[in-house]
CSV table of C-alpha atoms in Angstrom, one decimal:
chain,number,residue,atom,x,y,z
U,668,MET,CA,97.7,76.6,117.0
U,669,ARG,CA,94.4,77.4,115.1
U,670,GLU,CA,91.5,75.2,116.2
U,671,LYS,CA,89.8,73.2,113.5
U,672,ASN,CA,86.1,73.9,112.9
U,673,THR,CA,83.9,71.0,114.0
U,674,TYR,CA,80.4,70.6,112.5
U,675,PRO,CA,77.7,68.0,113.1
U,676,ASP,CA,78.5,64.4,112.3
U,677,TRP,CA,76.2,64.4,109.2
U,678,VAL,CA,78.4,67.3,107.9
U,679,GLU,CA,81.8,66.1,109.0
U,680,LYS,CA,81.5,62.7,107.3
U,681,HIS,CA,81.8,64.4,103.9
U,682,ARG,CA,85.2,66.0,104.8
U,683,SER,CA,88.3,64.3,103.2
U,684,LYS,CA,91.8,65.0,102.1
U,685,ASN,CA,90.7,66.6,98.9
U,686,ARG,CA,87.5,68.2,100.1
U,687,GLU,CA,86.7,71.0,102.5
U,688,ILE,CA,83.5,72.3,104.2
U,689,LYS,CA,82.3,75.9,104.3
U,690,LYS,CA,79.6,77.2,106.6
U,691,ILE,CA,77.6,80.2,105.2
U,692,LYS,CA,75.1,81.4,107.7
U,693,SER,CA,73.2,78.2,108.8
U,694,ASN,CA,74.0,76.2,105.7
U,695,TYR,CA,77.0,73.9,104.8
U,696,TYR,CA,78.6,73.6,101.4
U,697,LEU,CA,81.2,71.2,100.1
U,698,TYR,CA,84.1,72.3,97.8
U,699,GLU,CA,87.1,70.5,96.3
U,700,ARG,CA,90.4,71.4,97.9
U,701,LYS,CA,93.8,71.3,96.1
U,702,THR,CA,97.3,72.1,97.0
U,703,VAL,CA,99.4,74.5,94.8
U,704,TYR,CA,103.0,75.8,95.2
U,705,ASP,CA,103.3,79.4,96.2
U,706,LYS,CA,106.2,81.0,94.5
U,707,GLU,CA,106.5,83.9,97.0
U,708,THR,CA,106.5,81.9,100.2
U,709,LYS,CA,108.1,78.9,98.4
U,710,LYS,CA,105.7,76.7,100.3
U,711,PRO,CA,102.7,74.6,99.4
U,712,LYS,CA,99.3,76.4,99.7
U,713,LYS,CA,95.8,74.9,100.0
U,714,ILE,CA,93.1,76.6,98.0
U,715,SER,CA,89.3,76.0,97.4
U,716,GLY,CA,88.4,74.5,94.1
U,717,THR,CA,85.2,73.6,92.4
U,718,TYR,CA,81.9,73.8,94.3
U,719,ILE,CA,80.5,70.3,94.7
U,720,GLY,CA,77.1,70.9,96.3
U,721,LYS,CA,75.1,71.8,99.4
U,722,ILE,CA,75.3,69.4,102.4
U,723,THR,CA,72.0,68.3,104.0
U,724,GLU,CA,71.2,65.7,106.6
U,725,THR,CA,70.0,63.4,103.8
U,726,GLY,CA,73.1,63.9,101.6
U,727,ILE,CA,74.6,66.3,99.1
U,728,VAL,CA,72.5,68.3,96.7
U,729,LYS,CA,74.8,68.4,93.8
U,730,ALA,CA,75.5,71.7,92.0
U,731,GLN,CA,74.0,71.8,88.5
U,732,LYS,CA,76.4,72.0,85.6
U,733,ARG,CA,75.8,74.7,83.1
U,734,ALA,CA,74.9,72.1,80.5
U,735,ASP,CA,72.2,70.8,82.8
U,736,VAL,CA,70.5,74.1,83.2
U,737,LYS,CA,67.8,74.8,80.7
U,738,PRO,CA,67.8,78.3,79.1
U,739,VAL,CA,64.9,80.6,80.1
U,740,GLU,CA,62.6,81.5,77.3
U,741,ALA,CA,61.5,85.1,78.1
U,742,GLY,CA,59.5,87.5,75.9
U,743,TYR,CA,59.6,91.2,76.2
U,744,PRO,CA,57.3,92.7,78.9
U,745,VAL,CA,54.3,94.5,77.2
U,746,GLU,CA,51.7,96.9,78.4
U,747,TYR,CA,48.7,95.0,79.8
U,748,GLY,CA,46.6,96.8,82.4
U,749,ALA,CA,45.3,99.8,80.4
U,750,SER,CA,44.5,97.9,77.2
U,751,GLN,CA,42.7,95.2,79.1
U,752,LEU,CA,40.7,97.7,81.2
U,753,LEU,CA,39.4,99.3,78.0
U,754,ASP,CA,38.8,95.9,76.4
U,755,MET,CA,36.4,95.1,79.3
U,756,LEU,CA,34.7,98.5,79.5
U,757,GLY,CA,34.3,98.8,75.7
U,758,ALA,CA,33.2,95.2,74.9
U,759,ASP,CA,29.9,96.4,73.5
U,760,ILE,CA,31.6,98.9,71.3
U,761,LEU,CA,33.6,96.2,69.6
U,762,ALA,CA,30.5,94.0,69.3
U,763,ASN,CA,28.6,96.8,67.7
U,764,LEU,CA,31.5,97.5,65.3
U,765,LYS,CA,31.3,93.9,64.1
U,766,GLU,CA,27.6,94.5,63.2
U,767,TYR,CA,28.7,96.9,60.4
U,768,TYR,CA,32.3,95.9,59.6
U,769,ARG,CA,34.1,92.7,59.0
U,770,ASP,CA,35.7,91.2,62.1
U,771,GLU,CA,39.2,92.0,61.1
U,772,LEU,CA,38.4,95.7,60.4
U,773,ALA,CA,36.2,96.0,63.5
U,774,GLU,CA,39.1,94.8,65.7
U,775,LEU,CA,41.5,97.2,64.0
U,776,ILE,CA,39.2,100.2,64.6
U,777,PHE,CA,38.8,99.2,68.2
U,778,VAL,CA,42.6,98.7,68.8
U,779,ILE,CA,43.4,102.1,67.3
U,780,GLY,CA,40.6,103.7,69.3
U,781,LYS,CA,42.3,102.3,72.5
U,782,ILE,CA,45.6,103.6,71.4
U,783,GLY,CA,44.0,107.1,71.1
U,784,VAL,CA,43.2,106.9,74.8
U,785,ILE,CA,46.2,105.1,76.2
U,786,GLU,CA,49.0,106.8,74.2
U,787,PRO,CA,47.7,109.2,71.5
U,788,SER,CA,50.1,108.8,68.7
U,789,PRO,CA,50.6,110.0,65.1
U,790,PHE,CA,50.7,107.2,62.4
U,791,LYS,CA,54.4,106.9,62.5
U,792,ARG,CA,54.5,105.8,66.1
U,793,MET,CA,51.3,103.8,66.2
U,794,SER,CA,52.8,100.5,65.2
U,795,LEU,CA,55.4,100.8,68.0
U,796,VAL,CA,52.7,101.4,70.6
U,797,TYR,CA,50.7,98.4,69.3
U,798,SER,CA,53.8,96.1,69.3
U,799,ASN,CA,54.5,97.0,72.9
U,800,SER,CA,51.0,96.2,74.0
U,801,PHE,CA,49.2,92.9,74.9
U,802,ASP,CA,46.8,93.9,72.1
U,803,SER,CA,49.5,92.5,69.7
U,804,VAL,CA,48.9,89.1,71.3
U,805,ILE,CA,45.1,89.0,71.4
U,806,TYR,CA,44.7,90.9,68.1
U,807,PRO,CA,47.9,89.7,66.2
U,808,ASP,CA,49.2,90.7,62.8
U,809,MET,CA,47.3,94.0,62.5
U,810,LYS,CA,48.0,96.3,59.5
U,811,ILE,CA,48.8,99.3,61.7
U,812,ASN,CA,51.7,101.2,60.1
U,813,LYS,CA,51.2,104.4,58.2
U,814,ASN,CA,51.3,103.0,54.7
U,815,GLN,CA,48.9,100.1,55.5
U,816,LEU,CA,46.4,102.4,57.3
U,817,THR,CA,45.8,104.9,54.5
U,818,PRO,CA,43.6,102.7,52.3
U,819,ILE,CA,41.8,101.5,55.4
U,820,LEU,CA,41.0,105.1,56.4
U,821,ARG,CA,39.6,105.7,53.0
U,822,GLU,CA,37.4,102.6,53.3
U,823,LEU,CA,36.1,103.9,56.6
U,824,GLY,CA,35.6,107.4,55.4
U,825,GLU,CA,33.6,106.6,52.3
U,826,ASN,CA,31.2,104.3,54.1
U,827,ARG,CA,29.2,106.9,56.0
U,828,ALA,CA,26.2,104.5,56.1
U,829,ALA,CA,28.2,102.1,58.3
U,830,GLN,CA,29.3,104.9,60.6
U,831,LEU,CA,25.7,106.1,61.0
U,832,GLY,CA,24.4,102.6,61.6
U,833,PHE,CA,27.0,102.0,64.3
U,834,MET,CA,26.4,105.4,65.9
U,835,ASN,CA,22.6,105.0,65.8
U,836,LEU,CA,22.9,101.9,68.0
U,837,PHE,CA,24.1,104.2,70.8
U,838,ALA,CA,21.8,107.2,70.0
U,839,LYS,CA,18.7,105.1,70.4
U,840,GLY,CA,17.0,105.5,73.8
U,841,SER,CA,19.0,108.6,74.8
U,842,GLU,CA,16.8,110.8,76.8
U,843,THR,CA,18.8,114.0,76.4
U,844,ILE,CA,21.1,114.9,73.5
U,845,VAL,CA,23.5,117.8,73.4
U,846,PHE,CA,25.2,119.2,70.3
U,847,ASP,CA,28.6,120.8,70.6
U,848,GLY,CA,30.9,122.2,67.9
U,849,THR,CA,34.7,122.5,67.5
U,850,ARG,CA,36.9,123.6,64.7
U,851,LEU,CA,40.0,121.9,63.3
U,852,VAL,CA,42.6,123.8,61.3
U,853,SER,CA,43.7,122.1,58.1
U,854,TYR,CA,45.8,123.3,55.2
U,855,SER,CA,45.2,120.5,52.7
U,856,GLU,CA,44.3,121.8,49.3
U,857,LYS,CA,42.6,118.5,48.3
U,858,MET,CA,39.9,118.7,50.9
U,859,ASP,CA,36.9,120.6,49.8
U,860,MET,CA,35.7,121.0,53.4
U,861,ASN,CA,38.7,123.3,54.2
U,862,ARG,CA,37.2,126.8,54.2
U,863,CYS,CA,38.3,129.9,55.9
U,864,GLY,CA,36.0,130.6,58.8
U,865,TYR,CA,35.9,132.4,62.1
U,866,ASN,CA,36.4,130.5,65.4
U,867,HIS,CA,36.3,131.6,69.0
U,868,CYS,CA,40.0,132.2,69.0
U,869,GLY,CA,39.7,134.7,66.2
U,870,ILE,CA,41.7,132.5,63.8
U,871,GLU,CA,40.5,132.6,60.2
U,872,ASP,CA,42.7,129.8,58.9
U,873,PRO,CA,41.3,127.1,56.6
U,874,GLN,CA,39.4,124.8,58.9
U,875,ILE,CA,36.8,122.1,59.3
U,876,ASN,CA,33.7,122.5,61.5
U,877,LEU,CA,33.3,119.3,63.5
U,878,LEU,CA,29.9,118.9,65.1
U,879,TYR,CA,29.5,116.5,68.0
U,880,CYS,CA,26.5,115.0,69.6
U,881,PHE,CA,26.6,113.7,73.2
U,882,SER,CA,24.1,111.7,75.2
U,883,LEU,CA,23.6,112.9,78.8
U,884,SER,CA,21.3,110.1,79.9
U,885,PRO,CA,20.9,107.3,80.5
U,886,GLN,CA,24.7,107.2,79.9
U,887,LYS,CA,27.1,110.1,79.2
U,888,MET,CA,28.9,109.4,75.9
U,889,PRO,CA,29.4,110.8,72.4
U,890,VAL,CA,26.9,109.2,70.0
U,891,TYR,CA,27.3,111.1,66.7
U,892,PHE,CA,29.7,113.4,64.8
U,893,LYS,CA,29.6,115.1,61.5
U,894,ALA,CA,32.4,117.1,59.7
U,895,ASN,CA,31.2,120.2,57.7
U,896,ALA,CA,32.9,122.9,55.6
U,897,GLY,CA,34.7,125.4,57.8
U,898,ASP,CA,32.7,128.4,56.6
U,899,LYS,CA,29.4,127.0,57.8
U,900,THR,CA,28.2,127.9,61.3
U,901,ASP,CA,27.1,125.3,63.8
U,902,ILE,CA,23.5,126.5,63.7
U,903,SER,CA,23.2,126.1,59.9
U,904,VAL,CA,24.2,122.4,60.0
U,905,ILE,CA,22.6,121.3,63.3
U,906,LYS,CA,19.1,120.7,61.7
U,907,ASP,CA,20.6,118.5,59.0
U,908,ALA,CA,22.7,116.6,61.6
U,909,ILE,CA,19.6,116.0,63.7
U,910,GLY,CA,17.9,114.4,60.7
U,911,GLU,CA,20.9,112.3,59.8
U,912,SER,CA,21.6,111.0,63.3
U,913,GLY,CA,18.0,110.1,64.0
U,914,THR,CA,18.2,111.7,67.5
U,915,GLU,CA,15.4,113.2,69.5
U,916,ASN,CA,15.2,115.5,72.5
U,917,VAL,CA,18.1,117.6,71.2
U,918,ILE,CA,19.5,120.6,73.0
U,919,MET,CA,22.1,122.9,71.7
U,920,ILE,CA,24.4,123.9,74.6
U,921,ALA,CA,26.4,126.8,73.3
U,922,ASP,CA,29.2,129.0,74.6
U,923,LYS,CA,29.0,132.7,75.2
U,924,GLY,CA,30.0,133.5,71.6
U,925,PHE,CA,26.5,132.2,70.4
U,926,GLY,CA,24.4,134.6,72.5
U,927,SER,CA,23.6,137.1,69.8
U,928,ASP,CA,20.2,138.1,68.7
U,929,GLU,CA,20.9,136.7,65.2
U,930,ASN,CA,21.7,133.3,66.6
U,931,PHE,CA,18.6,133.2,68.8
U,932,ARG,CA,16.6,134.0,65.7
U,933,LEU,CA,18.3,131.1,63.8
U,934,TYR,CA,17.6,128.7,66.7
U,935,LYS,CA,13.9,129.5,66.6
U,936,GLU,CA,13.6,129.4,62.8
U,937,ASN,CA,15.1,125.9,62.8
U,938,ASP,CA,13.2,124.7,65.9
U,939,ILE,CA,16.4,124.0,67.9
U,940,ASP,CA,16.2,123.9,71.6
U,941,TYR,CA,19.0,125.7,73.3
U,942,ILE,CA,20.8,126.7,76.5
U,943,VAL,CA,23.0,129.7,76.0
U,944,PRO,CA,25.2,131.6,78.5
U,945,LEU,CA,25.0,135.3,78.2
U,946,LYS,CA,27.9,137.7,78.6
U,947,ARG,CA,27.8,139.5,81.9
U,948,ASN,CA,27.3,142.9,80.1
U,949,ASP,CA,24.4,141.6,78.0
U,950,SER,CA,21.5,144.1,78.0
U,951,SER,CA,19.0,141.2,78.7
U,952,ILE,CA,20.3,140.8,82.2
U,953,ASP,CA,18.8,142.9,84.9
U,954,TYR,CA,21.2,143.4,87.8
U,955,GLY,CA,19.1,146.1,89.5
U,956,GLU,CA,17.4,144.0,92.1
U,957,ILE,CA,20.6,142.1,92.9
U,958,GLU,CA,22.5,145.4,93.3
U,959,ASN,CA,19.8,146.8,95.7
U,960,LYS,CA,19.1,143.6,97.8
U,961,GLY,CA,22.3,141.6,97.4
U,962,ILE,CA,21.9,137.9,98.2
U,963,ARG,CA,18.3,138.5,99.3
U,964,ALA,CA,17.4,139.2,95.7
U,965,TYR,CA,17.9,135.5,94.7
U,966,THR,CA,14.7,133.5,94.9
U,967,GLY,CA,16.1,130.0,95.3
U,968,THR,CA,19.2,127.9,96.0
U,969,PHE,CA,20.6,124.4,95.5
U,970,THR,CA,24.0,122.6,96.0
U,971,PHE,CA,26.2,121.7,93.0
U,972,ASN,CA,29.7,120.1,93.6
U,973,ASP,CA,29.5,121.0,97.3
U,974,ARG,CA,28.9,124.6,96.4
U,975,SER,CA,25.8,126.7,97.2
U,976,ILE,CA,24.3,128.1,94.0
U,977,PHE,CA,21.7,130.9,94.3
U,978,TYR,CA,19.4,131.8,91.4
U,979,LEU,CA,17.1,134.5,90.2
U,980,VAL,CA,14.5,133.7,87.5
U,981,GLN,CA,13.9,136.5,84.9
U,982,GLN,CA,11.5,136.1,82.0
U,983,ASN,CA,12.2,137.5,78.5
U,984,ILE,CA,9.2,137.9,76.2
U,985,VAL,CA,10.2,137.4,72.5
U,986,ILE,CA,7.8,138.8,69.8
U,987,GLU,CA,8.2,137.3,66.4
U,988,LYS,CA,6.5,138.1,63.2
U,989,LYS,CA,4.6,135.1,61.7
U,990,LYS,CA,5.6,133.8,58.3
U,991,GLY,CA,3.1,134.4,55.5
U,992,ARG,CA,-0.1,136.4,55.5
U,993,PRO,CA,-2.3,136.0,58.7
U,994,LYS,CA,-5.8,134.8,58.4
U,995,ALA,CA,-8.7,137.1,59.1
U,996,GLY,CA,-8.9,137.9,62.8
U,997,GLU,CA,-5.4,136.5,63.5
U,998,ARG,CA,-2.4,138.6,64.8
U,999,ASN,CA,0.6,138.8,62.5
U,1000,TYR,CA,3.0,138.0,65.3
U,1001,LYS,CA,3.5,135.3,67.9
U,1002,VAL,CA,4.8,135.5,71.4
U,1003,LYS,CA,7.4,133.1,72.8
U,1004,LYS,CA,8.9,133.2,76.3
U,1005,ASP,CA,12.5,132.5,77.0
U,1006,LEU,CA,13.7,132.0,80.5
U,1007,ILE,CA,16.7,134.1,81.6
U,1008,ILE,CA,18.1,132.8,84.9
U,1009,THR,CA,21.0,134.4,86.8
U,1010,TYR,CA,23.0,132.1,89.0
U,1011,MET,CA,25.5,133.1,91.7
U,1012,ASP,CA,28.2,130.9,93.0
U,1013,GLN,CA,29.4,132.4,96.3
U,1014,THR,CA,32.7,130.5,96.2
U,1015,MET,CA,33.4,131.8,92.7
U,1016,LYS,CA,32.4,135.3,93.7
U,1017,THR,CA,34.8,135.3,96.6
U,1018,LYS,CA,37.6,134.0,94.3
U,1019,GLU,CA,36.9,136.6,91.6
U,1020,ILE,CA,36.9,139.5,94.2
U,1021,ARG,CA,40.2,138.1,95.7
U,1022,ASP,CA,41.9,137.9,92.4
U,1023,TYR,CA,40.8,141.4,91.4
U,1024,SER,CA,42.0,142.8,94.7
U,1025,ARG,CA,45.4,141.2,94.3
U,1026,ARG,CA,45.8,142.8,90.8
U,1027,MET,CA,44.6,146.1,92.2
U,1028,THR,CA,47.0,146.1,95.2
U,1029,SER,CA,49.9,145.1,93.0
U,1030,GLY,CA,49.4,148.3,91.1
U,1031,ARG,CA,48.3,146.7,87.8
U,1032,ALA,CA,47.0,149.3,85.4
U,1033,GLY,CA,43.2,149.3,84.9
U,1034,TYR,CA,42.3,148.0,88.3
U,1035,SER,CA,40.7,150.3,90.8
U,1036,LEU,CA,38.4,150.2,93.9
U,1037,GLU,CA,35.7,152.1,92.0
U,1038,ASP,CA,35.8,149.6,89.1
U,1039,LEU,CA,35.6,146.7,91.6
U,1040,GLN,CA,32.6,148.2,93.3
U,1041,GLU,CA,30.9,148.6,89.9
U,1042,LYS,CA,31.7,145.0,88.8
U,1043,GLU,CA,31.1,143.3,92.2
U,1044,THR,CA,27.3,142.7,91.6
U,1045,ALA,CA,28.0,140.5,88.5
U,1046,MET,CA,31.0,138.7,90.0
U,1047,GLY,CA,30.4,135.0,90.5
U,1048,THR,CA,27.3,135.0,88.3
U,1049,LEU,CA,26.3,133.0,85.3
U,1050,THR,CA,23.2,133.9,83.3
U,1051,LEU,CA,21.6,131.3,81.1
U,1052,ARG,CA,19.0,132.0,78.4
U,1053,SER,CA,16.9,129.0,77.3
U,1054,CYS,CA,13.7,127.9,75.6
U,1055,VAL,CA,13.9,124.5,77.4
U,1056,ASN,CA,11.2,123.7,79.9
U,1057,MET,CA,13.4,122.8,82.9
U,1058,ASP,CA,13.5,123.9,86.5
U,1059,PRO,CA,16.5,126.2,87.4
U,1060,GLN,CA,18.6,123.5,89.0
U,1061,LYS,CA,18.2,121.0,86.2
U,1062,LEU,CA,18.9,123.7,83.6
U,1063,TYR,CA,22.2,124.6,85.5
U,1064,GLU,CA,23.3,121.0,85.8
U,1065,THR,CA,22.6,120.3,82.1
U,1066,TYR,CA,24.6,123.3,81.1
U,1067,LYS,CA,27.5,122.3,83.3
U,1068,GLU,CA,27.7,119.0,81.3
U,1069,ARG,CA,29.3,121.1,78.6
U,1070,GLU,CA,32.4,121.4,80.7
U,1071,ILE,CA,32.8,117.6,80.7
U,1072,ILE,CA,32.4,117.6,76.9
U,1073,GLU,CA,35.1,120.3,76.5
U,1074,ASP,CA,37.5,118.4,78.8
U,1075,ALA,CA,37.1,115.3,76.8
U,1076,ASN,CA,37.7,117.2,73.6
U,1077,LYS,CA,40.9,118.5,75.0
U,1078,ALA,CA,42.0,115.0,75.8
U,1079,TYR,CA,42.2,113.9,72.2
U,1080,LYS,CA,42.0,117.1,70.0
U,1081,HIS,CA,45.8,117.5,69.8
U,1082,VAL,CA,45.9,114.2,67.9
U,1083,LEU,CA,43.3,115.5,65.5
U,1084,ASP,CA,45.2,118.8,65.1
U,1085,ASP,CA,48.4,116.8,64.4
U,1086,THR,CA,46.8,114.9,61.5
U,1087,ALA,CA,44.5,117.7,60.2
U,1088,SER,CA,47.4,119.7,58.8
U,1089,TRP,CA,48.9,116.9,56.6
U,1090,MET,CA,45.9,114.6,55.8
U,1091,GLN,CA,45.5,115.0,52.0
U,1092,ASP,CA,42.5,112.8,51.3
U,1093,GLU,CA,39.0,113.8,52.4
U,1094,LYS,CA,37.8,110.2,52.6
U,1095,ALA,CA,40.8,109.3,54.7
U,1096,TYR,CA,40.2,112.2,56.9
U,1097,GLN,CA,36.6,111.2,57.5
U,1098,GLY,CA,37.9,107.7,58.4
U,1099,TRP,CA,40.4,109.2,60.9
U,1100,LEU,CA,37.6,111.2,62.5
U,1101,PHE,CA,35.7,108.0,63.0
U,1102,LEU,CA,38.6,106.4,64.7
U,1103,ASN,CA,38.9,109.3,67.1
U,1104,HIS,CA,35.1,109.0,67.7
U,1105,ILE,CA,35.8,105.5,69.1
U,1106,SER,CA,38.6,106.9,71.2
U,1107,LEU,CA,36.3,109.5,72.7
U,1108,MET,CA,33.7,106.8,73.4
U,1109,LEU,CA,36.3,104.8,75.3
U,1110,TYR,CA,37.5,107.9,77.1
U,1111,TYR,CA,33.9,108.3,78.6
U,1112,ARG,CA,33.9,104.6,79.6
U,1113,LEU,CA,36.8,105.4,81.9
U,1114,PHE,CA,35.4,108.8,83.0
U,1115,ASN,CA,31.9,107.9,83.9
U,1116,PRO,CA,32.8,105.5,86.8
U,1117,ILE,CA,35.1,108.2,88.2
U,1118,LYS,CA,32.2,110.7,88.0
U,1119,GLN,CA,29.7,108.2,89.5
U,1120,LYS,CA,31.9,107.5,92.4
U,1121,GLY,CA,32.4,111.2,93.2
U,1122,MET,CA,36.2,111.0,92.6
U,1123,VAL,CA,36.6,113.6,89.9
U,1124,SER,CA,38.6,115.8,92.3
U,1125,ARG,CA,41.0,112.9,93.0
U,1126,TYR,CA,41.4,111.1,89.7
U,1127,SER,CA,41.4,112.0,86.0
U,1128,VAL,CA,41.2,109.6,83.1
U,1129,GLU,CA,44.9,110.3,82.5
U,1130,ASP,CA,45.7,109.3,86.1
U,1131,VAL,CA,43.9,106.0,85.6
U,1132,VAL,CA,45.6,105.3,82.3
U,1133,ALA,CA,49.0,106.1,83.8
U,1134,MET,CA,48.5,103.7,86.7
U,1135,MET,CA,47.2,100.9,84.6
U,1136,LYS,CA,50.0,101.2,82.0
U,1137,ARG,CA,52.4,100.2,84.8
U,1138,VAL,CA,50.7,96.8,84.9
U,1139,ARG,CA,52.7,94.8,82.4
U,1140,ILE,CA,52.9,91.2,81.4
U,1141,GLN,CA,55.7,88.9,80.3
U,1142,ASN,CA,55.8,85.5,78.7
U,1143,ILE,CA,58.4,83.3,80.5
U,1144,ASN,CA,58.8,79.7,79.5
U,1145,ARG,CA,55.4,79.9,77.7
U,1146,GLN,CA,53.6,81.1,80.7
U,1147,TRP,CA,52.3,84.7,81.3
U,1148,ASN,CA,53.6,86.4,84.4
U,1149,LEU,CA,52.1,89.7,85.7
U,1150,LEU,CA,54.5,92.6,86.4
U,1151,ALA,CA,52.4,95.0,88.4
U,1152,GLY,CA,52.9,98.4,89.9
U,1153,THR,CA,52.3,99.2,93.5
U,1154,LYS,CA,49.6,97.5,95.5
U,1155,VAL,CA,48.2,100.8,96.7
U,1156,GLU,CA,47.5,102.0,93.2
U,1157,HIS,CA,45.5,98.9,92.4
U,1158,GLN,CA,43.5,99.1,95.6
U,1159,LYS,CA,42.6,102.7,94.8
U,1160,LEU,CA,41.4,101.8,91.3
U,1161,ARG,CA,39.3,98.9,92.7
U,1162,GLU,CA,37.1,101.5,94.2
U,1163,ILE,CA,36.3,102.8,90.8
U,1164,TYR,CA,36.4,99.6,88.6
U,1165,PRO,CA,36.0,96.8,91.1
U,1166,ASP,CA,35.1,93.9,88.7
U,1167,GLU,CA,37.5,94.9,86.0
U,1168,ILE,CA,40.6,95.5,88.3
U,1169,TYR,CA,39.9,92.1,89.9
U,1170,GLN,CA,39.9,90.3,86.6
U,1171,ILE,CA,43.1,92.1,85.5
U,1172,MET,CA,45.1,91.6,88.7
U,1173,GLU,CA,43.9,88.1,89.7
U,1174,VAL,CA,43.2,86.2,86.5
U,1175,VAL,CA,46.4,85.9,84.5
U,1176,PRO,CA,45.9,84.7,80.9
U,1177,LYS,CA,47.2,81.3,79.9
């Protein structure tokens, strides 16, 4: 005969003819019990009925009926972390926009600028990105679909004075300014700036010459841009851009395509300071001493990004004919001195030799031991020509800032390219360039702390955005609840943005 389960007295007192007790783990539950007729066995059978409640020492905690349970009011989870991080890092950008634009428009510019960093999108997807972000809560009812944006872009594009006023707030006080140019292909027949011109890729499609100005100190960031006709060279428009931007201490950091004698003449005629890398086969570079003495030919060294950089200073004397007729007793020429400095990165040299050797041993045509021996002297070298009065290390470090500028351009240029081909209105296009200027400013707000903490090799801006996009927020019963990614990710980012990450992860909005 099966023994009956016995439970503590405070449990057993609830047992009766029509009730039964069930023990689940260490808890006790009370159910109704009823008897039914089993057709197969033709005998009565006892079965469990409705759940009554949980048995405790103080009594029964009754089960709630469905009618007694209040429905949960839950909103859709939206992106929170990345948009809030940019909100904090770019607070001054929004404040300065409001100096030149009405509040509603300034906020729209700022939100679109953030989208350009968090999730670069063409117009047709921008509204979707906005609606799935916490920005739609703190900046509600924005006119952000394609049809609504077009007149706003025209308004931004035709008001160049407001753009310049805003940009000048950031250009003031900059100790060193660098100009950089890029070209955007565009096929719109309604845009007068679309002109066929040569670019470094050898493409002669209709294009726009976009000139950018970056501040290197006290803070690295873009401070000015100007779009020009595609058939104009960077040099021909820089002087006008310097005057329009109101910047001082300007340096043109060019790429190797600008190292021609004609360009150096234009630099000097327009009083533009420059740092230009020379091609390794440039006749201005003297490899004789390096070839004879090897590493002993270099006259100095410094460390850059944990690499040893050796340098050899060469001096190039430029003789120019003076404009106009000279006065009695004066020479009709003037002498200027350009520095030509050859740098050698031993790590890069080893890599170049290794890569060449692999191609040679694999039997690739055009690679031979004799050719390697001939090129070995120049491998790992970078030669800069400049009229700027800087010591060799400072000159090298300033030139290397160009790499950061180019990386930032890549981060958002595909968005510009997407729109450049279909944008029909030149004013609207100018407005769109301004929105992308805000995106680039915000990009640097994320990048600079990574650089300052020495974590560039570990994290990129894209890594930070990807991690912070995982921090989402959901409104449940009119209360915001944080839906965060892994704890490890947030602790990593606290090293880079300590105050901002604390605010995002610990202070949930009401």
